[in-house]
Amino acid sequence: MYPETTPVVAPVAGLFPGAGASREWSSGLFDCFDDSDNCCMTFWCPCITFGRTAEIVDHGTTSCGTSATLFALIETLSASWCTWAYSCTYRGRMRKEHSLPEAPCADFVVHLCCLPCALCQEYRELKARGYEPILGWEFNAQRAAAGVAMSAPAAQGMGR
C-alpha cells in the first residue's frame, strides 16, 4: 500500500567526479552567470536553491521542501536579516566534506555580505562534483550506488 523508502546512503569517494578530493572551489564566488538558470532561480527564489543544496549536504535527511520552507520562514520573519546565520552552516559542512578552503573569507562573512552569490557558488560546486541538486538526494544516492555517471534527463519538446 505504501511505497518502499530508499535508505539514506552517503556518497562514496570516487563514485562522483571529485568526490572526496581536496581542491579549490570549482568556480569563483562572483561567477553567478556561469549557470544562468540557477542564477535566475536564486535571484527570484533563493529558498529553492538553498533547499536543493541543503538536501544534498544533509545526505537526504532533510528534504528540499523542508529546508526551503525553513529558509523562507526565517527570511520572512527576520526581514532577511538572519538567513545568513542559517545558510552559512551548510557552507561550512559542505566545505568540510569536500575539503574546500574557507575562501574568499569566513563562511559567515560570505553569506552575510553576498548570500545569493554564496548560494549560487555552492550549487555550482555540487554540480561540478557530479551531483544533480535539482533531482534531489535519492536520485543521486541511487546513481552513486549503481556507479553510473548519468546526466539529468533532457527536456523533451512536442514532436511527431
Coordinates of N, CA and C in Angstrom, one line a residue:
M1 N 0.8 -1.2 0.0 CA 0.0 0.0 0.0 C 0.9 1.3 0.0
Y2 N 1.9 1.3 0.8 CA 2.8 2.4 0.9 C 4.1 2.1 0.1
P3 N 4.6 3.1 -0.7 CA 5.8 2.8 -1.4 C 7.0 2.5 -0.5
E4 N 7.9 1.7 -0.9 CA 9.1 1.4 -0.1 C 10.0 2.7 -0.1
T5 N 10.6 2.9 1.0 CA 11.5 4.0 1.1 C 12.9 3.6 0.9
T6 N 13.7 4.5 0.2 CA 15.1 4.2 -0.1 C 15.9 4.6 1.1
P7 N 16.8 3.7 1.6 CA 17.7 4.0 2.7 C 18.6 5.2 2.3
V8 N 18.9 6.0 3.3 CA 19.9 7.1 3.0 C 21.3 6.5 2.9
V9 N 21.9 6.8 1.8 CA 23.3 6.3 1.5 C 24.2 7.5 1.4
A10 N 25.3 7.5 2.1 CA 26.3 8.5 1.9 C 27.1 8.3 0.7
P11 N 27.6 9.4 0.0 CA 28.3 9.2 -1.2 C 29.7 8.5 -0.9
V12 N 30.1 7.7 -1.8 CA 31.4 7.0 -1.6 C 32.4 7.8 -2.5
A13 N 33.6 8.1 -1.9 CA 34.6 8.8 -2.7 C 35.0 8.0 -3.9
G14 N 35.0 8.7 -5.0 CA 35.4 8.1 -6.3 C 34.2 7.8 -7.2
L15 N 33.0 7.7 -6.6 CA 31.8 7.4 -7.5 C 31.4 8.7 -8.2
F16 N 31.5 9.8 -7.5 CA 31.2 11.1 -8.2 C 32.5 11.8 -8.5
P17 N 32.6 12.4 -9.7 CA 33.8 13.1 -10.1 C 34.2 14.1 -9.0
G18 N 35.4 14.0 -8.5 CA 35.9 15.0 -7.5 C 35.5 14.7 -6.1
A19 N 34.7 13.6 -5.9 CA 34.2 13.4 -4.5 C 35.4 13.0 -3.6
G20 N 35.4 13.7 -2.5 CA 36.5 13.5 -1.5 C 37.8 14.1 -1.9
A21 N 38.0 14.6 -3.1 CA 39.2 15.2 -3.4 C 39.4 16.6 -2.8
S22 N 40.6 16.9 -2.4 CA 41.0 18.1 -1.8 C 41.3 19.1 -2.9
R23 N 40.6 20.2 -3.0 CA 40.9 21.1 -4.1 C 40.2 22.5 -3.8
E24 N 40.5 23.4 -4.7 CA 39.9 24.7 -4.6 C 38.4 24.6 -5.0
W25 N 37.7 25.7 -4.8 CA 36.3 25.8 -5.3 C 36.4 25.7 -6.9
S26 N 35.4 25.1 -7.5 CA 35.5 24.9 -9.0 C 35.1 26.2 -9.7
S27 N 34.5 27.1 -9.0 CA 34.2 28.4 -9.6 C 34.3 29.5 -8.5
G28 N 34.4 30.7 -9.0 CA 34.5 31.8 -8.0 C 33.2 32.2 -7.4
L29 N 33.3 33.0 -6.4 CA 32.1 33.5 -5.7 C 31.2 34.3 -6.6
F30 N 31.8 35.1 -7.4 CA 31.0 36.0 -8.3 C 30.8 35.5 -9.7
D31 N 30.9 34.2 -9.9 CA 30.7 33.6 -11.2 C 29.3 33.1 -11.4
C32 N 28.3 33.9 -10.8 CA 26.9 33.5 -10.8 C 26.4 33.2 -12.2
F33 N 26.8 34.0 -13.2 CA 26.2 33.8 -14.5 C 26.8 32.6 -15.3
D34 N 27.7 31.9 -14.6 CA 28.2 30.6 -15.3 C 27.0 29.6 -15.4
D35 N 26.1 29.7 -14.5 CA 24.9 28.9 -14.6 C 23.7 29.8 -14.5
S36 N 23.3 30.4 -15.6 CA 22.3 31.4 -15.7 C 20.9 31.0 -15.1
D37 N 20.6 29.7 -15.3 CA 19.3 29.2 -14.8 C 19.3 29.2 -13.3
N38 N 20.3 28.8 -12.7 CA 20.4 28.8 -11.2 C 20.5 30.2 -10.7
C39 N 21.2 31.1 -11.4 CA 21.3 32.5 -11.1 C 20.0 33.1 -11.0
C40 N 19.1 32.9 -12.0 CA 17.8 33.5 -12.0 C 16.9 32.9 -10.9
M41 N 17.0 31.6 -10.7 CA 16.3 30.9 -9.6 C 16.7 31.5 -8.3
T42 N 18.0 31.7 -8.0 CA 18.5 32.2 -6.8 C 18.1 33.7 -6.6
F43 N 18.0 34.4 -7.6 CA 17.6 35.8 -7.5 C 16.2 36.0 -7.1
W44 N 15.3 35.2 -7.8 CA 13.9 35.3 -7.5 C 13.4 34.5 -6.3
C45 N 14.1 33.3 -6.1 CA 13.6 32.4 -5.0 C 14.8 31.7 -4.4
P46 N 15.6 32.4 -3.6 CA 16.8 31.8 -3.0 C 16.5 30.6 -2.2
C47 N 15.3 30.5 -1.6 CA 14.9 29.4 -0.8 C 15.0 28.1 -1.5
I48 N 14.7 28.1 -2.8 CA 14.7 26.9 -3.6 C 16.2 26.4 -3.8
T49 N 17.0 27.3 -4.2 CA 18.5 27.0 -4.3 C 19.0 26.5 -3.0
F50 N 18.7 27.1 -1.9 CA 19.2 26.7 -0.6 C 18.6 25.3 -0.3
G51 N 17.3 25.1 -0.5 CA 16.7 23.8 -0.3 C 17.4 22.6 -1.0
R52 N 17.6 22.9 -2.3 CA 18.3 21.8 -3.1 C 19.7 21.5 -2.6
T53 N 20.4 22.5 -2.3 CA 21.8 22.3 -1.8 C 21.8 21.7 -0.4
A54 N 20.9 22.1 0.4 CA 20.8 21.6 1.8 C 20.4 20.1 1.8
E55 N 19.6 19.7 0.8 CA 19.2 18.2 0.8 C 20.4 17.4 0.4
I56 N 21.2 17.9 -0.5 CA 22.4 17.1 -0.8 C 23.4 17.1 0.3
V57 N 23.7 18.3 0.9 CA 24.6 18.4 2.0 C 24.2 17.5 3.2
D58 N 22.9 17.5 3.5 CA 22.3 16.7 4.5 C 22.2 15.2 4.2
H59 N 22.6 14.8 3.0 CA 22.5 13.4 2.5 C 21.1 12.9 2.6
G60 N 20.1 13.8 2.3 CA 18.7 13.4 2.3 C 18.0 13.3 3.6
T61 N 18.6 13.6 4.7 CA 17.9 13.6 6.0 C 16.9 14.7 6.1
T62 N 17.2 15.8 5.4 CA 16.2 16.9 5.3 C 15.9 17.1 3.9
S63 N 14.6 17.2 3.6 CA 14.2 17.4 2.2 C 14.4 18.8 1.7
C64 N 14.4 18.9 0.4 CA 14.5 20.3 -0.2 C 13.3 21.1 0.3
G65 N 12.1 20.6 0.3 CA 11.0 21.4 0.7 C 11.1 21.9 2.1
T66 N 11.5 21.0 3.0 CA 11.7 21.4 4.4 C 12.7 22.5 4.6
S67 N 13.9 22.3 4.0 CA 14.9 23.3 4.1 C 14.5 24.6 3.4
A68 N 13.9 24.5 2.3 CA 13.4 25.8 1.6 C 12.4 26.5 2.4
T69 N 11.5 25.8 3.0 CA 10.4 26.4 3.8 C 11.0 27.1 5.0
L70 N 11.9 26.4 5.7 CA 12.6 27.0 6.9 C 13.3 28.2 6.5
F71 N 14.1 28.2 5.4 CA 14.8 29.3 4.9 C 13.8 30.5 4.6
A72 N 12.7 30.2 3.9 CA 11.8 31.3 3.6 C 11.1 31.8 4.9
L73 N 10.8 31.0 5.8 CA 10.2 31.4 7.1 C 11.2 32.3 7.8
I74 N 12.5 31.9 7.9 CA 13.5 32.8 8.6 C 13.6 34.1 7.9
E75 N 13.7 34.0 6.6 CA 13.8 35.2 5.8 C 12.6 36.2 6.0
T76 N 11.4 35.6 6.0 CA 10.2 36.5 6.2 C 10.2 37.1 7.6
L77 N 10.4 36.2 8.6 CA 10.2 36.7 10.0 C 11.3 37.6 10.4
S78 N 12.5 37.5 9.8 CA 13.6 38.4 10.2 C 13.8 39.5 9.2
A79 N 12.9 39.7 8.3 CA 13.1 40.7 7.2 C 14.4 40.6 6.5
S80 N 14.8 39.3 6.2 CA 16.0 39.0 5.5 C 17.3 39.2 6.3
W81 N 17.3 39.5 7.6 CA 18.4 39.8 8.4 C 19.1 38.6 9.0
C82 N 18.5 37.4 9.1 CA 19.1 36.3 9.8 C 19.3 35.0 8.9
T83 N 18.9 35.1 7.6 CA 19.0 33.9 6.8 C 20.5 33.5 6.7
W84 N 21.4 34.4 6.7 CA 22.8 34.1 6.5 C 23.3 33.2 7.7
A85 N 22.8 33.4 8.8 CA 23.2 32.6 10.0 C 22.8 31.2 9.8
Y86 N 21.7 30.9 9.2 CA 21.3 29.6 8.9 C 22.0 29.0 7.8
S87 N 22.1 29.7 6.7 CA 22.7 29.2 5.4 C 24.2 29.0 5.5
C88 N 24.9 29.8 6.3 CA 26.4 29.6 6.3 C 26.8 28.3 7.0
T89 N 25.9 27.8 7.8 CA 26.3 26.5 8.4 C 26.4 25.4 7.4
Y90 N 25.6 25.5 6.4 CA 25.6 24.5 5.3 C 26.9 24.6 4.4
R91 N 27.3 25.9 4.3 CA 28.5 26.1 3.5 C 29.7 25.5 4.3
G92 N 29.7 25.6 5.6 CA 30.8 25.0 6.4 C 30.8 23.5 6.3
R93 N 29.6 22.9 6.4 CA 29.5 21.5 6.3 C 30.0 21.0 4.9
M94 N 29.6 21.7 3.9 CA 30.0 21.3 2.5 C 31.5 21.4 2.3
R95 N 32.0 22.5 2.9 CA 33.5 22.7 2.8 C 34.2 21.6 3.5
K96 N 33.8 21.2 4.7 CA 34.4 20.2 5.4 C 34.3 18.8 4.7
E97 N 33.2 18.5 4.2 CA 33.0 17.2 3.5 C 33.9 17.1 2.2
H98 N 34.0 18.2 1.5 CA 34.7 18.2 0.3 C 36.1 18.8 0.3
S99 N 36.6 19.1 1.5 CA 37.9 19.6 1.8 C 38.2 20.9 1.0
L100 N 37.2 21.8 1.0 CA 37.3 23.1 0.3 C 37.8 24.2 1.3
P101 N 38.6 25.1 0.8 CA 39.1 26.2 1.6 C 38.0 27.2 2.0
E102 N 38.2 27.8 3.2 CA 37.2 28.8 3.6 C 37.6 30.1 2.9
A103 N 37.2 30.2 1.6 CA 37.6 31.4 0.8 C 36.4 31.9 0.0
P104 N 36.4 33.2 -0.3 CA 37.5 34.2 -0.1 C 37.6 34.7 1.3
C105 N 36.7 34.4 2.2 CA 36.8 34.8 3.6 C 35.9 33.8 4.4
A106 N 35.7 34.1 5.7 CA 34.9 33.2 6.5 C 33.5 33.0 6.0
D107 N 33.0 31.8 6.2 CA 31.6 31.4 5.7 C 30.6 32.4 6.1
F108 N 30.6 32.9 7.4 CA 29.5 33.8 7.8 C 29.6 35.1 7.1
V109 N 30.8 35.5 6.8 CA 31.0 36.8 6.0 C 30.5 36.7 4.6
V110 N 30.9 35.6 4.0 CA 30.4 35.3 2.6 C 28.9 35.4 2.5
H111 N 28.2 34.7 3.5 CA 26.8 34.6 3.5 C 26.1 35.9 3.9
L112 N 26.8 36.6 4.8 CA 26.2 37.9 5.3 C 26.3 39.0 4.2
C113 N 27.5 39.0 3.5 CA 27.7 40.1 2.5 C 27.1 39.8 1.1
C114 N 27.1 38.5 0.8 CA 26.6 38.2 -0.6 C 25.9 36.9 -0.6
L115 N 24.8 36.8 0.0 CA 24.1 35.5 0.2 C 23.8 34.9 -1.2
P116 N 23.2 35.6 -2.2 CA 22.9 35.0 -3.4 C 24.1 34.4 -4.1
C117 N 25.2 35.1 -4.1 CA 26.4 34.6 -4.7 C 26.9 33.4 -4.1
A118 N 26.8 33.3 -2.7 CA 27.2 32.1 -2.0 C 26.4 30.9 -2.3
L119 N 25.1 31.1 -2.4 CA 24.2 30.0 -2.7 C 24.4 29.5 -4.1
C120 N 24.7 30.4 -5.1 CA 25.0 30.0 -6.4 C 26.3 29.2 -6.5
Q121 N 27.3 29.7 -5.8 CA 28.6 29.0 -5.8 C 28.5 27.6 -5.2
E122 N 27.8 27.5 -4.2 CA 27.6 26.2 -3.5 C 26.9 25.2 -4.5
Y123 N 25.8 25.7 -5.1 CA 25.1 24.9 -6.1 C 26.0 24.4 -7.2
R124 N 26.7 25.4 -7.8 CA 27.7 25.1 -8.9 C 28.7 24.0 -8.4
E125 N 29.2 24.2 -7.2 CA 30.2 23.2 -6.7 C 29.6 21.8 -6.6
L126 N 28.4 21.7 -6.2 CA 27.8 20.3 -6.1 C 27.7 19.8 -7.6
K127 N 27.3 20.6 -8.5 CA 27.2 20.1 -9.9 C 28.6 19.7 -10.4
A128 N 29.6 20.5 -10.1 CA 30.9 20.2 -10.6 C 31.5 18.9 -10.0
R129 N 30.9 18.5 -8.9 CA 31.4 17.3 -8.2 C 30.5 16.1 -8.6
G130 N 29.6 16.3 -9.6 CA 28.8 15.2 -10.1 C 27.4 15.1 -9.6
Y131 N 27.0 15.9 -8.7 CA 25.7 15.8 -8.1 C 24.7 16.6 -9.1
E132 N 23.5 16.2 -9.0 CA 22.4 16.9 -9.7 C 21.4 17.4 -8.7
P133 N 21.7 18.6 -8.0 CA 20.9 19.0 -6.9 C 19.4 19.2 -7.3
I134 N 19.1 19.5 -8.5 CA 17.7 19.7 -8.9 C 16.9 18.4 -8.7
L135 N 17.6 17.2 -8.8 CA 16.9 15.9 -8.8 C 16.8 15.3 -7.4
G136 N 17.5 16.0 -6.4 CA 17.4 15.5 -5.0 C 18.4 14.4 -4.7
W137 N 18.4 14.2 -3.4 CA 19.4 13.2 -2.8 C 19.2 11.8 -3.3
E138 N 17.9 11.4 -3.2 CA 17.6 10.0 -3.5 C 18.1 9.6 -4.9
F139 N 17.9 10.4 -5.9 CA 18.4 10.1 -7.2 C 19.9 10.0 -7.2
N140 N 20.5 11.0 -6.6 CA 22.0 11.0 -6.5 C 22.6 9.8 -5.8
A141 N 21.9 9.4 -4.7 CA 22.3 8.2 -4.0 C 22.2 6.9 -4.8
Q142 N 21.1 6.8 -5.5 CA 20.9 5.6 -6.4 C 21.9 5.6 -7.5
R143 N 22.2 6.7 -8.0 CA 23.2 6.8 -9.1 C 24.6 6.4 -8.6
A144 N 24.9 6.9 -7.4 CA 26.2 6.5 -6.7 C 26.3 5.0 -6.5
A145 N 25.2 4.5 -6.0 CA 25.1 3.0 -5.7 C 25.3 2.2 -6.9
A146 N 24.7 2.7 -8.0 CA 24.9 2.0 -9.3 C 26.2 2.2 -9.9
G147 N 26.9 3.2 -9.5 CA 28.3 3.5 -10.0 C 28.2 4.0 -11.4
V148 N 27.1 4.6 -11.8 CA 26.9 5.1 -13.1 C 26.9 6.6 -13.2
A149 N 27.6 7.2 -14.1 CA 27.6 8.6 -14.3 C 26.4 9.0 -15.2
M150 N 25.3 9.4 -14.7 CA 24.2 9.8 -15.5 C 24.0 11.3 -15.5
S151 N 23.4 11.8 -16.5 CA 23.1 13.3 -16.5 C 21.6 13.4 -16.3
A152 N 21.2 14.7 -16.1 CA 19.8 14.9 -15.9 C 19.0 14.6 -17.2
P153 N 17.8 14.2 -17.1 CA 17.0 13.9 -18.3 C 16.9 15.2 -19.1
A154 N 17.0 15.0 -20.4 CA 16.9 16.1 -21.3 C 15.4 16.5 -21.4
A155 N 15.2 17.8 -21.6 CA 13.8 18.3 -21.7 C 13.3 17.9 -23.1
Q156 N 12.1 17.4 -23.1 CA 11.5 16.9 -24.4 C 10.5 17.9 -24.9
G157 N 10.5 18.2 -26.1 CA 9.6 19.1 -26.7 C 8.5 18.3 -27.4
M158 N 7.5 19.0 -28.0 CA 6.4 18.3 -28.7 C 7.0 17.9 -30.1
G159 N 6.6 16.8 -30.5 CA 7.0 16.3 -31.8 C 6.2 15.2 -32.3
R160 N 6.4 14.8 -33.5 CA 5.6 13.6 -34.0 C 6.5 12.4 -34.1

